[in-house]
Coordinates of C-alpha atoms in Angstrom, one line a residue:
M1 CA 0.0 0.0 0.0
I2 CA 1.1 3.5 -0.7
A3 CA -0.1 6.8 0.6
K4 CA 0.0 10.3 -0.9
I5 CA -0.6 13.3 1.3
T6 CA -1.4 16.9 0.2
S7 CA -2.8 20.0 1.8
G8 CA -5.4 22.5 0.5
K9 CA -7.7 25.4 1.6
N10 CA -11.1 24.5 0.0
T11 CA -13.0 21.7 1.7
A12 CA -16.1 22.0 -0.6
K13 CA -13.9 21.7 -3.7
L14 CA -12.3 18.5 -2.4
I15 CA -15.6 17.0 -1.5
G16 CA -16.9 17.9 -5.0
Y17 CA -14.0 16.1 -6.6
L18 CA -14.3 13.0 -4.4
Y19 CA -18.0 12.6 -5.2
G20 CA -17.7 13.7 -8.8
P21 CA -16.9 11.6 -12.0
G22 CA -13.2 12.1 -11.7
R23 CA -10.9 13.5 -14.3
A24 CA -11.5 10.7 -16.7
N25 CA -14.8 9.2 -15.4
E26 CA -12.8 6.8 -13.3
H27 CA -14.9 7.4 -10.1
T28 CA -17.5 4.6 -9.7
D29 CA -20.0 4.5 -6.9
P30 CA -18.4 7.1 -4.5
H31 CA -19.6 6.5 -1.0
L32 CA -18.5 7.1 2.6
V33 CA -16.8 4.1 4.4
A34 CA -15.9 5.9 7.7
S35 CA -16.0 9.3 9.4
W36 CA -14.9 11.0 12.6
D37 CA -18.1 10.0 14.5
G38 CA -19.7 7.5 12.2
F39 CA -22.7 9.8 11.5
A40 CA -21.4 12.1 8.8
P41 CA -23.8 12.7 5.9
D42 CA -23.0 10.6 2.8
P43 CA -23.6 12.3 -0.6
G44 CA -23.2 9.0 -2.3
R45 CA -26.2 7.5 -0.6
T46 CA -28.8 10.2 -1.0
D47 CA -31.1 11.6 -3.7
D48 CA -30.1 15.2 -3.0
T49 CA -26.4 14.9 -3.7
R50 CA -25.6 18.6 -4.1
A51 CA -27.2 19.6 -0.8
T52 CA -25.6 16.7 1.1
K53 CA -22.1 17.6 -0.2
Q54 CA -22.6 21.1 1.1
R55 CA -23.8 19.8 4.5
L56 CA -20.7 17.5 4.7
A57 CA -18.3 20.3 3.8
N58 CA -19.9 22.5 6.5
A59 CA -19.6 19.8 9.1
L60 CA -15.9 19.3 8.3
D61 CA -15.3 23.1 8.3
L62 CA -17.1 23.7 11.6
R63 CA -14.0 24.0 13.8
V64 CA -12.1 25.9 11.1
K65 CA -14.8 28.6 11.3
Q66 CA -14.7 28.6 15.0
A67 CA -11.0 29.0 15.1
G68 CA -11.1 32.0 12.8
D69 CA -7.7 33.6 12.2
R70 CA -6.1 30.9 14.3
A71 CA -6.9 28.2 11.7
P72 CA -4.2 27.2 9.3
K73 CA -4.5 28.8 5.8
Q74 CA -4.0 25.3 4.3
H75 CA -6.6 23.7 6.6
V76 CA -7.5 20.7 4.3
W77 CA -5.6 17.5 4.8
H78 CA -6.0 15.0 2.0
C79 CA -4.5 11.4 2.0
S80 CA -5.1 8.8 -0.7
V81 CA -4.3 5.2 0.2
R82 CA -4.0 2.7 -2.7
A83 CA -3.5 -1.0 -2.6
A84 CA -1.3 -2.9 -5.1
P85 CA -2.9 -4.1 -8.3
E86 CA -2.4 -7.8 -7.3
D87 CA -3.9 -7.4 -3.9
R88 CA -7.3 -8.8 -3.1
I89 CA -10.3 -6.5 -3.1
L90 CA -10.8 -5.2 0.4
T91 CA -14.3 -4.7 1.9
D92 CA -15.7 -1.4 3.0
D93 CA -15.3 -2.4 6.6
E94 CA -11.6 -3.2 6.0
W95 CA -11.0 0.1 4.3
A96 CA -12.8 1.9 7.2
A97 CA -10.4 0.2 9.7
I98 CA -7.4 1.1 7.6
A99 CA -8.6 4.8 7.4
Q100 CA -9.0 4.9 11.2
R101 CA -5.5 3.6 11.7
V102 CA -4.0 6.1 9.3
V103 CA -5.6 9.2 10.9
A104 CA -4.6 7.9 14.3
A105 CA -1.0 7.2 13.3
T106 CA -0.5 10.6 11.6
G107 CA -1.9 12.6 14.5
I108 CA -5.0 13.8 12.7
A109 CA -7.3 11.9 15.1
P110 CA -5.2 10.0 17.7
N111 CA -6.9 7.0 19.4
G112 CA -8.7 8.0 22.6
D113 CA -8.4 11.8 21.9
P114 CA -11.9 13.4 22.0
D115 CA -10.5 16.5 20.4
G116 CA -9.2 14.8 17.3
C117 CA -9.8 16.4 13.9
R118 CA -12.9 15.8 11.9
W119 CA -12.3 13.4 8.9
I120 CA -14.0 11.2 6.4
A121 CA -12.9 8.3 4.2
V122 CA -14.5 8.1 0.7
R123 CA -14.2 5.1 -1.6
H124 CA -14.9 5.5 -5.3
A125 CA -12.8 2.6 -6.7
P126 CA -12.1 -0.9 -5.6
D127 CA -8.4 -0.4 -5.0
H128 CA -8.2 2.9 -3.0
I129 CA -9.8 5.4 -0.6
H130 CA -9.4 9.1 0.0
I131 CA -9.2 10.5 3.5
A132 CA -10.3 14.1 3.8
A133 CA -9.8 16.0 7.1
T134 CA -9.7 19.6 8.4
K135 CA -6.6 20.4 10.5
V136 CA -8.3 22.1 13.5
R137 CA -8.8 20.1 16.6
G138 CA -11.8 20.2 19.0
D139 CA -9.8 22.5 21.3
L140 CA -9.4 24.8 18.2
R141 CA -5.6 24.2 18.1
P142 CA -3.9 23.1 14.8
A143 CA -3.4 19.3 14.4
R144 CA -0.1 17.9 15.4
H145 CA 0.7 15.8 12.2
W146 CA 4.4 16.4 11.7
N147 CA 6.1 13.8 9.5
D148 CA 2.7 12.5 8.6
Y149 CA 3.9 10.8 5.4
L150 CA 6.5 8.7 7.3
T151 CA 4.1 7.8 10.1
A152 CA 1.4 6.8 7.5
D153 CA 4.0 4.8 5.6
R154 CA 5.1 2.9 8.7
E155 CA 1.5 2.1 9.6
L156 CA 0.7 0.9 6.1
A157 CA 3.7 -1.4 6.2
T158 CA 2.2 -3.0 9.4
I159 CA -1.2 -3.2 7.7
E160 CA 0.2 -5.0 4.7
K161 CA 1.6 -7.8 6.9
E162 CA -1.6 -8.1 9.0
Y163 CA -3.9 -8.2 5.9
G164 CA -1.7 -10.4 3.8
L165 CA -1.2 -7.8 1.1
R166 CA 1.8 -7.1 -1.1
E167 CA 4.6 -5.6 1.0
V168 CA 5.7 -2.5 -1.0
A169 CA 9.3 -1.4 -0.9
R170 CA 9.5 1.5 1.4
G171 CA 11.5 4.6 0.6
D172 CA 14.0 6.5 2.6
R173 CA 13.4 9.9 1.0
T174 CA 16.5 9.7 -1.2
A175 CA 14.7 8.9 -4.4
A176 CA 14.7 11.3 -7.3
P177 CA 11.5 13.3 -7.6
R178 CA 8.9 11.6 -9.7
P179 CA 7.4 13.3 -12.7
T180 CA 4.1 15.0 -11.9
R181 CA 0.8 14.0 -13.6
A182 CA 0.9 17.3 -15.5
E183 CA 4.5 16.5 -16.7
K184 CA 3.4 13.1 -17.9
E185 CA 0.4 14.4 -19.7
K186 CA 2.5 17.1 -21.4
A187 CA 5.0 14.4 -22.6
Q188 CA 2.1 12.4 -24.0
R189 CA 0.7 15.4 -25.9
T190 CA 4.1 16.1 -27.4
G191 CA 4.8 12.5 -28.4
Q192 CA 7.7 12.1 -25.9
T193 CA 8.2 8.8 -24.1
L194 CA 10.0 10.5 -21.2
T195 CA 9.0 13.7 -19.4
A196 CA 11.3 16.8 -19.5
R197 CA 12.4 16.1 -16.0
E198 CA 13.5 12.5 -16.9
Q199 CA 15.3 13.6 -20.1
L200 CA 17.2 16.3 -18.3
R201 CA 18.1 14.0 -15.4
T202 CA 19.7 11.5 -17.9
T203 CA 21.6 14.3 -19.7
V204 CA 23.0 15.7 -16.5
R205 CA 24.0 12.3 -15.1
T206 CA 25.8 11.5 -18.4
A207 CA 27.7 14.8 -18.2
V208 CA 28.7 14.1 -14.6
S209 CA 29.9 10.6 -15.6
I210 CA 32.4 11.9 -18.2
A211 CA 33.5 15.1 -16.6
A212 CA 36.7 15.2 -14.7
S213 CA 36.1 18.4 -12.8
P214 CA 33.2 20.7 -11.8
E215 CA 34.3 23.2 -14.5
E216 CA 34.3 20.6 -17.2
F217 CA 30.9 19.4 -16.1
L218 CA 29.4 22.8 -16.6
A219 CA 31.3 23.2 -19.9
L220 CA 29.9 19.9 -21.2
L221 CA 26.4 20.7 -20.1
T222 CA 26.5 24.1 -21.7
A223 CA 27.8 22.6 -25.0
T224 CA 25.0 20.0 -25.1
D225 CA 22.7 20.3 -28.0
G226 CA 19.0 20.8 -27.2
V227 CA 19.5 21.8 -23.5
L228 CA 19.3 25.3 -22.0
V229 CA 21.7 25.9 -19.1
E230 CA 21.8 28.8 -16.7
I231 CA 24.7 29.0 -14.2
Q232 CA 23.9 30.9 -11.0
H233 CA 26.6 32.8 -9.0
F234 CA 27.0 34.2 -5.5
P235 CA 27.7 37.9 -5.2
S236 CA 31.3 37.0 -4.8
G237 CA 31.3 35.5 -8.3
D238 CA 31.6 31.9 -7.1
I239 CA 29.3 29.4 -8.7
R240 CA 26.2 28.7 -6.6
G241 CA 24.4 26.3 -8.8
Y242 CA 22.8 25.6 -12.2
K243 CA 19.5 25.0 -13.7
V244 CA 18.5 23.3 -17.0
A245 CA 15.5 23.3 -19.4
L246 CA 14.5 22.0 -22.7
P247 CA 13.8 24.6 -25.4
D248 CA 10.4 23.1 -26.4
D249 CA 9.2 22.6 -22.8
T250 CA 7.5 25.9 -21.9
N251 CA 4.9 27.2 -19.5
A252 CA 1.7 29.1 -20.2
A253 CA 3.7 32.3 -20.7
G254 CA 6.0 30.6 -23.3
E255 CA 8.9 30.6 -20.9
P256 CA 11.2 27.6 -20.4
V257 CA 10.4 25.3 -17.5
W258 CA 13.6 25.3 -15.5
F259 CA 14.8 22.5 -13.2
S260 CA 17.6 23.0 -10.7
G261 CA 20.0 20.0 -10.1
S262 CA 18.4 19.1 -6.8
K263 CA 15.0 19.0 -8.4
L264 CA 16.3 16.4 -10.8
A265 CA 17.8 14.1 -8.1
P266 CA 19.2 14.6 -4.6
D267 CA 22.8 13.9 -5.8
L268 CA 22.7 16.3 -8.8
S269 CA 22.8 19.5 -6.9
Y270 CA 26.0 21.5 -7.8
P271 CA 27.6 21.2 -4.3
K272 CA 27.2 17.4 -4.4
I273 CA 28.5 17.2 -8.0
R274 CA 31.5 19.3 -7.0
E275 CA 32.2 17.0 -4.1
R276 CA 32.1 13.9 -6.3
L277 CA 34.2 15.4 -9.1
T278 CA 36.9 16.7 -6.8
A279 CA 37.5 13.1 -5.7
I280 CA 38.7 11.7 -9.0
E281 CA 42.1 10.2 -9.7
P282 CA 43.9 12.3 -12.4
V283 CA 43.3 10.9 -15.9
D284 CA 46.5 9.5 -17.5
R285 CA 46.9 11.6 -20.8
R286 CA 50.1 10.1 -22.2
P287 CA 51.0 10.6 -25.9
I288 CA 49.9 8.0 -28.4
G289 CA 52.4 5.1 -28.4
Q290 CA 53.7 5.6 -24.9
R291 CA 53.1 2.7 -22.5
G292 CA 50.3 3.2 -20.0
P293 CA 47.4 1.4 -18.4
N294 CA 44.4 0.4 -20.4
P295 CA 41.4 2.3 -18.8
W296 CA 39.0 -0.6 -19.5
H297 CA 41.3 -2.9 -17.6
Q298 CA 41.6 -0.4 -14.8
A299 CA 37.9 0.1 -14.6
T300 CA 37.2 -3.6 -14.6
A301 CA 39.8 -4.2 -11.9
A302 CA 38.3 -1.5 -9.7
T303 CA 34.8 -2.8 -10.3
E304 CA 35.9 -6.3 -9.3
R305 CA 37.1 -4.9 -6.0
I306 CA 33.8 -3.4 -5.2
P307 CA 32.2 -6.6 -3.7
T308 CA 35.1 -6.8 -1.3
H309 CA 34.5 -3.2 -0.2
L310 CA 30.8 -3.9 0.2
D311 CA 31.4 -7.1 2.2
H312 CA 34.2 -6.0 4.4
G313 CA 34.6 -2.2 4.2
D314 CA 33.1 0.9 5.9
D315 CA 29.5 1.8 4.9
T316 CA 30.5 5.3 3.8
A317 CA 33.2 3.9 1.6
A318 CA 30.8 1.3 0.2
Q319 CA 28.3 3.9 -0.6
A320 CA 31.0 5.9 -2.5
H321 CA 31.9 2.9 -4.6
L322 CA 28.2 2.3 -5.5
A323 CA 27.9 5.9 -6.6
A324 CA 31.1 5.7 -8.7
F325 CA 29.9 2.4 -10.2
G326 CA 26.6 4.1 -11.1
E327 CA 28.6 6.7 -13.0
A328 CA 30.4 3.9 -14.9
L329 CA 27.0 2.5 -16.0
D330 CA 25.9 6.0 -17.0
V331 CA 28.8 6.4 -19.4
L332 CA 28.7 2.8 -20.7
P333 CA 25.9 3.3 -23.4
R334 CA 28.0 6.0 -25.1
L335 CA 31.0 3.6 -25.5
A336 CA 29.1 0.4 -26.5
P337 CA 28.0 -0.8 -29.9
E338 CA 24.6 0.4 -31.0
H339 CA 22.7 -2.9 -30.6
I340 CA 23.6 -3.2 -26.9
R341 CA 22.9 0.4 -25.9
P342 CA 19.2 -0.1 -25.1
Q343 CA 19.8 -2.7 -22.4
L344 CA 22.7 -0.6 -21.0
R345 CA 20.6 2.5 -20.8
Q346 CA 17.9 0.6 -18.9
A347 CA 20.6 -0.8 -16.6
A348 CA 21.9 2.7 -15.9
T349 CA 18.5 4.1 -15.3
A350 CA 17.5 1.3 -12.9
F351 CA 20.8 1.4 -10.9
E352 CA 20.4 5.2 -10.4
R353 CA 18.1 4.5 -7.5
A354 CA 20.6 2.1 -6.0
T355 CA 23.4 4.7 -5.9
R356 CA 21.8 6.7 -3.1
S357 CA 20.7 5.9 0.5
R358 CA 20.7 7.6 3.9
I359 CA 24.3 6.6 4.3
H360 CA 26.6 9.5 3.4
A361 CA 29.2 8.6 0.8
E362 CA 32.9 9.6 1.3
H363 CA 33.7 9.9 -2.4
H364 CA 37.5 9.9 -2.1
H365 CA 37.4 6.1 -1.5
A366 CA 36.3 5.6 -5.1
R367 CA 39.0 7.8 -6.8
A368 CA 40.5 4.9 -8.8
L369 CA 37.2 3.8 -10.4
R370 CA 36.2 7.4 -11.2
G371 CA 39.5 8.1 -12.8
A372 CA 39.3 5.0 -15.0
V373 CA 35.8 5.8 -16.0
R374 CA 36.8 9.2 -17.2
A375 CA 39.7 7.7 -19.1
M376 CA 37.3 5.2 -20.8
R377 CA 35.6 7.9 -22.7
I378 CA 38.5 8.3 -25.1
Q379 CA 38.4 4.6 -25.9
P380 CA 35.0 3.2 -27.0
A381 CA 34.6 -0.6 -26.8
T382 CA 35.5 -1.4 -30.5
G383 CA 37.0 -4.5 -32.0
D384 CA 35.7 -7.9 -31.0
G385 CA 33.9 -6.5 -27.9
A386 CA 36.2 -8.3 -25.4
L387 CA 36.7 -5.1 -23.4
L388 CA 33.0 -4.5 -23.0
A389 CA 32.2 -8.2 -22.2
M390 CA 35.0 -8.2 -19.6
F391 CA 33.6 -5.1 -17.9
L392 CA 30.0 -6.4 -18.0
D393 CA 31.1 -9.7 -16.4
A394 CA 32.6 -7.8 -13.5
A395 CA 29.6 -5.5 -13.3
I396 CA 27.2 -8.3 -12.9
L397 CA 29.0 -9.7 -9.9
T398 CA 29.2 -6.1 -8.4
V399 CA 25.4 -5.7 -8.8
I400 CA 24.8 -9.0 -7.1
A401 CA 27.0 -7.8 -4.2
A402 CA 25.1 -4.5 -4.2
T403 CA 21.8 -6.2 -4.0
R404 CA 23.0 -8.2 -1.0
W405 CA 24.5 -5.1 0.7
H406 CA 21.3 -3.0 0.3
D407 CA 19.1 -5.9 1.4
L408 CA 21.1 -6.4 4.7
R409 CA 20.5 -2.7 5.5
R410 CA 16.8 -2.9 4.6
H411 CA 17.1 -0.5 1.7
Q412 CA 14.1 -1.9 0.0
Q413 CA 13.8 0.4 -3.0
Q414 CA 17.6 0.2 -3.7
T415 CA 17.4 -3.6 -3.4
A416 CA 14.6 -3.7 -6.0
A417 CA 16.5 -1.3 -8.3
A418 CA 19.7 -3.5 -8.1
K419 CA 17.7 -6.6 -9.0
E420 CA 16.2 -4.9 -12.0
T421 CA 19.7 -3.7 -13.0
L422 CA 20.9 -7.2 -12.9
E423 CA 18.4 -8.4 -15.5
H424 CA 19.4 -5.7 -17.9
L425 CA 23.1 -6.3 -17.4
R426 CA 22.8 -10.0 -18.0
A427 CA 20.8 -9.3 -21.2
A428 CA 23.5 -6.9 -22.4
Y429 CA 26.3 -9.4 -21.5
A430 CA 24.4 -12.1 -23.4
Q431 CA 24.6 -9.9 -26.5
A432 CA 28.2 -8.8 -26.0
A433 CA 30.0 -12.0 -24.9
P434 CA 29.4 -14.6 -27.6
R435 CA 31.7 -13.0 -30.3
P436 CA 34.8 -12.5 -28.1
L437 CA 34.3 -15.9 -26.4
A438 CA 34.1 -17.6 -29.8
A439 CA 37.3 -15.8 -30.9
L440 CA 39.1 -17.1 -27.8
A441 CA 37.8 -20.6 -28.4
R442 CA 39.2 -20.9 -31.9
N443 CA 42.7 -21.6 -30.5
N444 CA 43.6 -25.1 -31.7
T445 CA 45.2 -26.3 -28.5
P446 CA 46.7 -29.8 -28.4
A447 CA 44.8 -32.3 -26.2
R448 CA 47.9 -32.9 -24.0
K449 CA 48.0 -29.2 -23.2
V450 CA 44.2 -29.1 -22.6
E451 CA 44.6 -31.9 -20.0
R452 CA 47.4 -30.1 -18.3
Y453 CA 45.2 -27.0 -18.0
A454 CA 42.4 -29.2 -16.6
E455 CA 44.7 -30.6 -13.9
Q456 CA 45.9 -27.1 -13.0
L457 CA 42.3 -26.0 -12.8
R458 CA 41.4 -28.9 -10.4
S459 CA 44.4 -27.9 -8.3
V460 CA 43.6 -24.2 -8.1
V461 CA 39.7 -24.2 -8.2
P462 CA 38.7 -27.7 -6.9
D463 CA 35.2 -26.6 -5.9
H464 CA 34.3 -25.4 -9.4
A465 CA 36.5 -27.5 -11.7
D466 CA 34.0 -30.1 -12.8
R467 CA 31.4 -27.4 -13.5
I468 CA 33.8 -25.3 -15.5
T469 CA 35.1 -28.1 -17.7
A470 CA 31.6 -29.2 -18.5
D471 CA 30.5 -25.6 -19.4
P472 CA 30.6 -24.4 -23.0
S473 CA 33.0 -21.6 -21.8
W474 CA 35.7 -24.3 -21.2
D475 CA 37.0 -24.0 -24.8
A476 CA 37.3 -20.2 -24.4
L477 CA 39.1 -20.7 -21.0
V478 CA 41.6 -23.1 -22.7
G479 CA 42.1 -20.5 -25.4
A480 CA 42.7 -17.8 -22.9
L481 CA 45.3 -19.9 -21.0
A482 CA 47.0 -20.9 -24.2
T483 CA 47.2 -17.2 -25.3
A484 CA 48.6 -16.3 -21.9
E485 CA 51.2 -19.1 -22.1
E486 CA 52.3 -18.0 -25.6
A487 CA 52.8 -14.5 -24.1
G488 CA 55.2 -16.0 -21.6
H489 CA 52.9 -16.4 -18.6
D490 CA 52.8 -19.5 -16.5
P491 CA 49.2 -20.9 -16.9
G492 CA 48.9 -22.3 -13.4
R493 CA 50.2 -19.1 -11.9
I494 CA 47.9 -16.8 -13.9
L495 CA 45.0 -19.1 -13.1
Q496 CA 45.8 -18.8 -9.4
Q497 CA 46.0 -15.1 -9.7
A498 CA 42.7 -14.9 -11.5
F499 CA 41.0 -17.0 -8.9
Q500 CA 42.4 -15.0 -5.9
Q501 CA 40.9 -11.8 -7.2
R502 CA 37.5 -12.7 -6.0
P503 CA 35.6 -15.9 -5.1
L504 CA 33.4 -17.4 -7.8
D505 CA 30.4 -18.3 -5.7
D506 CA 28.1 -15.6 -7.1
A507 CA 29.0 -16.3 -10.7
Q508 CA 26.4 -18.0 -13.0
S509 CA 29.3 -19.2 -15.1
P510 CA 32.6 -19.4 -13.1
G511 CA 34.4 -20.4 -16.3
Q512 CA 33.5 -17.1 -18.1
V513 CA 34.5 -15.1 -15.1
L514 CA 38.0 -16.8 -15.2
V515 CA 38.2 -16.2 -19.0
W516 CA 37.9 -12.5 -18.7
R517 CA 40.2 -12.2 -15.7
I518 CA 42.9 -14.3 -17.4
H519 CA 42.3 -12.4 -20.7
R520 CA 43.0 -9.1 -18.8
L521 CA 46.0 -10.4 -16.9
A522 CA 47.5 -11.9 -20.1
Q523 CA 47.6 -8.4 -21.6
R524 CA 50.4 -7.4 -19.2
P525 CA 54.0 -8.4 -19.9
A526 CA 55.0 -11.7 -18.4
P527 CA 57.0 -11.4 -15.2
S528 CA 60.8 -11.6 -15.5
A529 CA 63.0 -14.3 -13.9
R530 CA 63.9 -11.8 -11.2
A531 CA 60.3 -11.1 -10.5
L532 CA 59.5 -14.8 -10.3
A533 CA 62.3 -15.3 -7.9
A534 CA 61.0 -12.5 -5.7
Q535 CA 57.6 -14.0 -5.7
A536 CA 59.0 -17.4 -4.7
R537 CA 60.6 -15.8 -1.6
T538 CA 57.3 -14.1 -0.6
T539 CA 54.9 -17.0 -1.4
V540 CA 52.6 -17.9 1.4
P541 CA 53.5 -21.3 2.8
G542 CA 51.3 -24.1 1.5
A543 CA 50.3 -22.3 -1.6
K544 CA 50.4 -24.6 -4.7
V545 CA 51.0 -21.9 -7.3
R546 CA 52.6 -18.5 -6.9
P547 CA 50.8 -15.5 -8.3
A548 CA 52.6 -13.3 -10.8
R549 CA 53.2 -9.6 -10.2
S550 CA 51.1 -7.3 -12.3
V551 CA 52.6 -4.9 -14.8
P552 CA 50.5 -2.2 -16.6
S553 CA 49.7 -2.8 -20.3
A554 CA 50.2 -0.6 -23.2
P555 CA 47.4 1.9 -24.1
Q556 CA 45.2 1.8 -27.1
P557 CA 44.9 4.8 -29.6
P558 CA 42.5 7.4 -28.1
V559 CA 39.2 8.0 -29.8
S560 CA 37.2 11.1 -29.0
A561 CA 33.8 10.5 -27.6
P562 CA 30.8 12.8 -28.5
L563 CA 29.4 15.2 -26.0
P564 CA 26.2 14.2 -24.2
G565 CA 23.1 15.2 -26.0
R566 CA 19.4 14.7 -26.1
R567 CA 18.2 12.2 -28.7
R568 CA 15.1 13.6 -30.4

């Protein structure tokens, strides 16, 4: 069940709406199911509907008139309570009991208080009721209904369990503002699938995900086609904030409808964007041909470490890593092939809700991932798609860990968002992975070498070995190990190193996880004899295979990425 609470100043107008046909003739059989004393007149059960509606409004307004100037200007309290579509149809008596519990919990009419406010509950559809009250008590003081939305929400959560209804994911007031009904209707009239608020939110988040500084963020946003930007300053000249609008989204006066960053999402205000962008590891801008780290490898490695941070790190650091990972998903559709972009956009949109909670993020903890993500923008996932598939494989395990992390902290909306993200990422991976996996599997490895790899696998990963060798990805894993060996790596050692990066328990296909880890490790130069000797001296006693020391790989030629823009 969900509740929506608003205030107004015209009781008769609200009564007219509740007993009227509705905006689209959706009101059927409006009638009273409960009231403050059980004897309120019911316009839905009388022949003289107009006169009865006036009598009901006058009865509700009695104490407001008695209070005179002491009455609140917004003296009407309106709460709609709606059941989930799959819930059973509740009876009038059940809705009456629910209404009484809601007004008691919110402070409108506390149990046992003879001076509680006057209220009614009207039902005009099978799945919801409307509670209307006037916010003046019997002692002519204003009602004490602070935090009424939260108290109503808590009471509805209890009601769901008692009545056997669907338990709705409760919010923590960190979600992005939802589009209003007027915004949705305007989008429909103009043939847009998304409202202006949603389009602008996506544009701003994309700009944040590729900007390396607050100044670059504003420059990218200003240069975006189809978006109006206004930067606001303090009297000192320092930047105070920004607001954005779409040129064709205007009000009745023909002026653009502006949205500040905080109106798009809580983490898109300029102070919070500045906090995030000042916690970025500097982007490595080496000349073409000079050795340097591959940003996709860096981002994948940083993403693979996130589950460990979630399971064993501080909550503020974990929240920072989730926010940075969300930025990686925001930028990913811009770098991926066209046919995979729809799933990636849906994944980024879904995970946006999982990047925020009541836990404050200390963004400096995620410097490495943010820096790698900014570097990725100059190198789209071209070629056989191995870079994208490798990152998506790590991203799937990260989202599984994020789902578990949010669930343990009872972040219900974030948990649901992470689960939705997982579906889209798996669909994107299913599109991205077959081609590079097939390319790795083409390696004509001798049977004797394949058996040797299988023995090493059983030694290093005994719990998953049989499952991996029986999986279709085994051929690709053999190809990855053979490629690594040809590059001078020891297959057993690189297999051990890949396994030690993160347990495979969450993976749907442990073999594919190892393929991408080994593929990435094999891009680095093989360790020298001196490095191997040093590893041998520092090997943990009892280890069967010694891990190799990692060395950065050579960069790829940079490719400029387009600025974020609105697709018409």
